[in-house]
Coordinates of C-alpha atoms in Angstrom, one line a residue:
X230 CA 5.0 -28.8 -2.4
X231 CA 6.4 -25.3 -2.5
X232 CA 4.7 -22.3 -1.5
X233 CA 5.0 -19.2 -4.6
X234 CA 7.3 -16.5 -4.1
X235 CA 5.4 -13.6 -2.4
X236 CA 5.3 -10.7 -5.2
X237 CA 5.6 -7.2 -4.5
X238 CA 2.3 -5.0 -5.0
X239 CA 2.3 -3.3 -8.2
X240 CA 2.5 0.8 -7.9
X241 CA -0.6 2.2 -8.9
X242 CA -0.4 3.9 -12.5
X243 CA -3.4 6.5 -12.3
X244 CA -5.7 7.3 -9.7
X245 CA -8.1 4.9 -10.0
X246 CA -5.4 2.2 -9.7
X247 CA -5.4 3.5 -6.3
X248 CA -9.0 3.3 -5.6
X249 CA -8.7 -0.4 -7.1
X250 CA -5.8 -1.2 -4.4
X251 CA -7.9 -0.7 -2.0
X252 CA -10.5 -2.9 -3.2
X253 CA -12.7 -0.8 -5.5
X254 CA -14.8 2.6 -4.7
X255 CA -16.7 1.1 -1.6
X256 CA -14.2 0.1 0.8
X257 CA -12.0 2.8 -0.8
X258 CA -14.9 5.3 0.3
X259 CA -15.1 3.9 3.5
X260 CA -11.2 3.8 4.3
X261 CA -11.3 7.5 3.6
X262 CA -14.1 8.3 5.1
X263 CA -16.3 9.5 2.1
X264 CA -19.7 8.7 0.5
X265 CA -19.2 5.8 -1.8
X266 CA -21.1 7.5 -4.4
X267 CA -18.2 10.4 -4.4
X268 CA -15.6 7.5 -4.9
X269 CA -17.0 5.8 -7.4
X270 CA -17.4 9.7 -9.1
X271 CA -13.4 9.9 -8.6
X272 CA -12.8 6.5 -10.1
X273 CA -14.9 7.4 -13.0
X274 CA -12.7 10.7 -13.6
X275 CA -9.8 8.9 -12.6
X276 CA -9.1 11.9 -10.3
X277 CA -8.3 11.8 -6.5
X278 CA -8.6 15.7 -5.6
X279 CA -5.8 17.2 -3.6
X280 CA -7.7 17.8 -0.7
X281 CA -8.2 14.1 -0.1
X282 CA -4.6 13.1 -0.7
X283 CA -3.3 13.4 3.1
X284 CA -6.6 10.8 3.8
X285 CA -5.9 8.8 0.9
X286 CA -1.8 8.3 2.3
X287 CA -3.8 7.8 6.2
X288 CA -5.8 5.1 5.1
X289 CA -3.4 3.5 3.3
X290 CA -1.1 3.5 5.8
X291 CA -3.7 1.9 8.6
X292 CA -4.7 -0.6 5.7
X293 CA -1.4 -1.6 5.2
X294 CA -1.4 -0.9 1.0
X295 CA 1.9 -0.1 0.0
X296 CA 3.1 2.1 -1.9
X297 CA 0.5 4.9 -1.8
X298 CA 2.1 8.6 -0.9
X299 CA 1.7 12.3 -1.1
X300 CA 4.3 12.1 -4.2
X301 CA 2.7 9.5 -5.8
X302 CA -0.5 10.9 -6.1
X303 CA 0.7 14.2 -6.8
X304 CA 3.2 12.4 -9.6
X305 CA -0.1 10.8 -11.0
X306 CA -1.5 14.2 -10.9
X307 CA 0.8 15.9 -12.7
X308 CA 1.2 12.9 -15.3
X309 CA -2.4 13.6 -16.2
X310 CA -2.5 17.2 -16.1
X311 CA 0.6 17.1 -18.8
X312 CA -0.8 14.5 -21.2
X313 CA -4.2 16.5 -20.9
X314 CA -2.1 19.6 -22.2
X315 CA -0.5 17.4 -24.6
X316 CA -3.7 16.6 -25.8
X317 CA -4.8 20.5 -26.0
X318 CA -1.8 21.0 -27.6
X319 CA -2.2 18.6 -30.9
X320 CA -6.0 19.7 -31.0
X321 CA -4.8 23.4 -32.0

């Protein structure tokens, strides 16, 4: 019997990818130390604001989920604000 090869966790893709990695809007909510009614709001917008983001790394970091970082979340950010434009852009 052989164990399976330990995979690496996948790198979150949007915002609420991140509130997923750490298990959903609850524990994410409690990790960070907000309502779970606000992260359930941010999962729905798929939208972590910026003045969360230093938290959002902290918990991470003490929960041991990899791969969560300032850049990361302000890559995701900037992803979304550009295909939002994009969007603005071919609706002219």
């Amino acid at each position: 019997m052989t164990d399976a090869p330990q995979t690496e966790p996948l790198v979150p893709q949007s915002h609420s990818d991140v509130i997923d990695a750490f298990g959903g809007p609850v524990k994410f909510g409690t990790a960070v130390g907000i309502k779970d009614s606000h992260a359930r709001t941010m999962k729905a917008r798929d939208s972590i604001p910026s003045g969360r983001w230093t938290d959002v790394v902290a918990a991470a970091d003490r929960e041991g989920i990899a791969h969560i970082t300032l850049q990361l979340l302000a890559g995701l950010d900037a992803a979304k604000l550009k295909t939002k434009a994009a969007e603005s852009e071919g609706a002219s």
